[in-house]
């Protein structure tokens, strides 16, 4: 059993809705390096909640001022991101492009009740794959830049292996990820986005209605997303905790069937288990089993991620740990094998980004892949 | 000329959040941020949902019942004028 570090224990306690004041005071008294704690809180994406809690405790004035300053910067940035989201969703609607927003300001509003209690740095928008080219051109016409050349939109492998294109607003410098899929194909490829787009709700931001996922789809997505990243940011668990507290009438049969269909029951179980264990989320009404030993194994790795959040790791080491985590996360042996094959041998974004080949030459990517990987990893090892 | 008969509207390009008793306003057209102190925040809170300045004045008079009525009227009109200058409200 691994213990949580004092800093992580403080972060978790500050993010709870029902806080233990004695425990918080004890953890605060044991903080030796406030700069490190501030960085850690930011890294875990929960800075606004940390600030909201700690400002009510006796901490040094200088530390409090620094926390306040960073929180104010987050508030301002979040307001800008919210305004940009409303603007861009209007632009898409005016041009007949169906789109929905996820994570960012809409998740903050839905789970926390405002756009400033959650930390986010970009916007995520989902469009239909058929509308991708139109969206791309619309963004370029409206002063958004991207590094992806338009020729890639005709590359079927690019669209199959990737999930999003990043744009940056020339005016506001806001980063927008336009997705046509929620995950890259080697992680999860069963989400039918056309259907997902229709299963939507509305979220009100500053008087404007923004299309978002239905609550059940959003919950499953959040569990998949957190699991994909090994729940290495505490923010992703807090999102779920707050979301579940706000939406008590979720249809758990619907969620279970959706998770079954998407072959991600273990990911949902893991999210629920961690929320229950670290945030006392009530999960009695759910139909998910959290007793699997695999879940405990994954939990240990997640705690490692938390305790080592600020420890620098090599890309090789990080990728290896994530690979093992994802391997264990797959529901069946067949899926595990498929995951290993797809990750090791299948063509991925790195190969396609190396060169944009016409359809008749797609087979060349299989020759490019080993050369690319060797040059990438061997050069890193010998550096 | 601004009077209590004036009606105002807050453009939907203006975003507002309150943090630590300070009201932060973002004009998303210019990407400029403005900060209001606690009193300014109370004025804004009433103003944003009440287009008619007479109604705003009445609500504020009840809120600041120890202040003189002339003072409140003057402060309100100056406040609205400053907001209009910055483009944070429009005269309807």
PDB file of N, CA and C in Angstrom, chain A residues 51 55 68 76 79-80 83 86 115-116 171-172 206 208, chain B residues 12 14-17 19-20 22 24-26 28 31 33:
ATOM      1  N   UNK A  51      -7.604  27.344  -3.869  1.00  0.00           N
ATOM      2  CA  UNK A  51      -7.609  28.728  -3.392  1.00  0.00           C
ATOM      3  C   UNK A  51      -8.864  29.018  -2.569  1.00  0.00           C
ATOM      4  N   UNK A  55      -8.051  30.050   1.376  1.00  0.00           N
ATOM      5  CA  UNK A  55      -8.176  31.459   1.787  1.00  0.00           C
ATOM      6  C   UNK A  55      -8.910  31.584   3.131  1.00  0.00           C
ATOM      7  N   UNK A  68      -3.898  33.966  -4.604  1.00  0.00           N
ATOM      8  CA  UNK A  68      -4.955  34.858  -5.081  1.00  0.00           C
ATOM      9  C   UNK A  68      -4.655  35.361  -6.495  1.00  0.00           C
ATOM     10  N   UNK A  76      -9.680  35.157 -15.220  1.00  0.00           N
ATOM     11  CA  UNK A  76      -9.671  35.976 -16.434  1.00  0.00           C
ATOM     12  C   UNK A  76      -9.565  35.107 -17.689  1.00  0.00           C
ATOM     13  N   UNK A  79     -12.787  33.337 -18.388  1.00  0.00           N
ATOM     14  CA  UNK A  79     -13.797  34.237 -18.969  1.00  0.00           C
ATOM     15  C   UNK A  79     -13.539  34.426 -20.463  1.00  0.00           C
ATOM     16  N   UNK A  80     -12.274  34.570 -20.802  1.00  0.00           N
ATOM     17  CA  UNK A  80     -11.918  34.740 -22.218  1.00  0.00           C
ATOM     18  C   UNK A  80     -12.273  33.481 -23.017  1.00  0.00           C
ATOM     19  N   UNK A  83     -16.003  33.281 -23.539  1.00  0.00           N
ATOM     20  CA  UNK A  83     -16.484  34.201 -24.583  1.00  0.00           C
ATOM     21  C   UNK A  83     -16.112  33.671 -25.965  1.00  0.00           C
ATOM     22  N   UNK A  86     -18.484  30.770 -26.980  1.00  0.00           N
ATOM     23  CA  UNK A  86     -19.796  31.252 -27.441  1.00  0.00           C
ATOM     24  C   UNK A  86     -19.678  31.793 -28.872  1.00  0.00           C
ATOM     25  N   UNK A 115     -18.255  29.112 -14.504  1.00  0.00           N
ATOM     26  CA  UNK A 115     -17.176  28.829 -15.464  1.00  0.00           C
ATOM     27  C   UNK A 115     -15.780  29.083 -14.884  1.00  0.00           C
ATOM     28  N   UNK A 116     -15.717  29.428 -13.591  1.00  0.00           N
ATOM     29  CA  UNK A 116     -14.412  29.796 -13.034  1.00  0.00           C
ATOM     30  C   UNK A 116     -13.887  28.848 -11.951  1.00  0.00           C
ATOM     31  N   UNK A 171      -6.817  36.562 -32.801  1.00  0.00           N
ATOM     32  CA  UNK A 171      -7.238  37.693 -31.973  1.00  0.00           C
ATOM     33  C   UNK A 171      -7.046  37.430 -30.482  1.00  0.00           C
ATOM     34  N   UNK A 172      -7.523  36.277 -30.019  1.00  0.00           N
ATOM     35  CA  UNK A 172      -7.524  36.049 -28.567  1.00  0.00           C
ATOM     36  C   UNK A 172      -6.427  35.092 -28.112  1.00  0.00           C
ATOM     37  N   UNK A 206     -23.589  32.390 -20.102  1.00  0.00           N
ATOM     38  CA  UNK A 206     -23.799  33.831 -20.293  1.00  0.00           C
ATOM     39  C   UNK A 206     -25.054  34.122 -21.131  1.00  0.00           C
ATOM     40  N   UNK A 208     -26.407  32.230 -23.380  1.00  0.00           N
ATOM     41  CA  UNK A 208     -26.413  31.543 -24.682  1.00  0.00           C
ATOM     42  C   UNK A 208     -26.473  30.039 -24.458  1.00  0.00           C
TER      43      UNK A 208
ATOM     44  N   UNK B  12     -24.383  41.182 -24.994  1.00  0.00           N
ATOM     45  CA  UNK B  12     -24.025  39.792 -24.650  1.00  0.00           C
ATOM     46  C   UNK B  12     -22.542  39.490 -24.887  1.00  0.00           C
ATOM     47  N   UNK B  14     -20.404  41.037 -23.100  1.00  0.00           N
ATOM     48  CA  UNK B  14     -19.807  41.377 -21.797  1.00  0.00           C
ATOM     49  C   UNK B  14     -19.963  40.197 -20.841  1.00  0.00           C
ATOM     50  N   UNK B  15     -18.862  39.811 -20.213  1.00  0.00           N
ATOM     51  CA  UNK B  15     -18.852  38.663 -19.298  1.00  0.00           C
ATOM     52  C   UNK B  15     -18.450  39.131 -17.907  1.00  0.00           C
ATOM     53  N   UNK B  16     -19.137  38.619 -16.909  1.00  0.00           N
ATOM     54  CA  UNK B  16     -18.892  39.106 -15.544  1.00  0.00           C
ATOM     55  C   UNK B  16     -18.727  37.941 -14.569  1.00  0.00           C
ATOM     56  N   UNK B  17     -17.777  38.062 -13.686  1.00  0.00           N
ATOM     57  CA  UNK B  17     -17.574  37.086 -12.608  1.00  0.00           C
ATOM     58  C   UNK B  17     -17.187  37.838 -11.342  1.00  0.00           C
ATOM     59  N   UNK B  19     -15.073  37.611  -7.867  1.00  0.00           N
ATOM     60  CA  UNK B  19     -14.046  36.859  -7.147  1.00  0.00           C
ATOM     61  C   UNK B  19     -13.542  37.718  -5.994  1.00  0.00           C
ATOM     62  N   UNK B  20     -13.543  37.158  -4.790  1.00  0.00           N
ATOM     63  CA  UNK B  20     -13.027  37.873  -3.615  1.00  0.00           C
ATOM     64  C   UNK B  20     -13.615  39.285  -3.484  1.00  0.00           C
ATOM     65  N   UNK B  22     -14.608  41.202  -5.582  1.00  0.00           N
ATOM     66  CA  UNK B  22     -14.264  42.087  -6.694  1.00  0.00           C
ATOM     67  C   UNK B  22     -15.021  41.577  -7.919  1.00  0.00           C
ATOM     68  N   UNK B  24     -15.190  41.206 -11.800  1.00  0.00           N
ATOM     69  CA  UNK B  24     -14.326  41.288 -12.980  1.00  0.00           C
ATOM     70  C   UNK B  24     -15.225  41.302 -14.212  1.00  0.00           C
ATOM     71  N   UNK B  25     -15.014  42.286 -15.071  1.00  0.00           N
ATOM     72  CA  UNK B  25     -15.817  42.387 -16.294  1.00  0.00           C
ATOM     73  C   UNK B  25     -14.890  42.235 -17.500  1.00  0.00           C
ATOM     74  N   UNK B  26     -15.301  41.403 -18.421  1.00  0.00           N
ATOM     75  CA  UNK B  26     -14.536  41.245 -19.664  1.00  0.00           C
ATOM     76  C   UNK B  26     -15.389  41.732 -20.823  1.00  0.00           C
ATOM     77  N   UNK B  28     -15.556  41.164 -24.388  1.00  0.00           N
ATOM     78  CA  UNK B  28     -14.927  40.196 -25.292  1.00  0.00           C
ATOM     79  C   UNK B  28     -14.632  40.796 -26.670  1.00  0.00           C
ATOM     80  N   UNK B  31     -11.352  42.539 -25.609  1.00  0.00           N
ATOM     81  CA  UNK B  31     -10.577  41.691 -24.694  1.00  0.00           C
ATOM     82  C   UNK B  31      -9.959  42.496 -23.557  1.00  0.00           C
ATOM     83  N   UNK B  33     -10.216  43.840 -19.647  1.00  0.00           N
ATOM     84  CA  UNK B  33     -10.808  43.467 -18.365  1.00  0.00           C
ATOM     85  C   UNK B  33     -10.979  44.723 -17.502  1.00  0.00           C
TER      86      UNK B  33
END
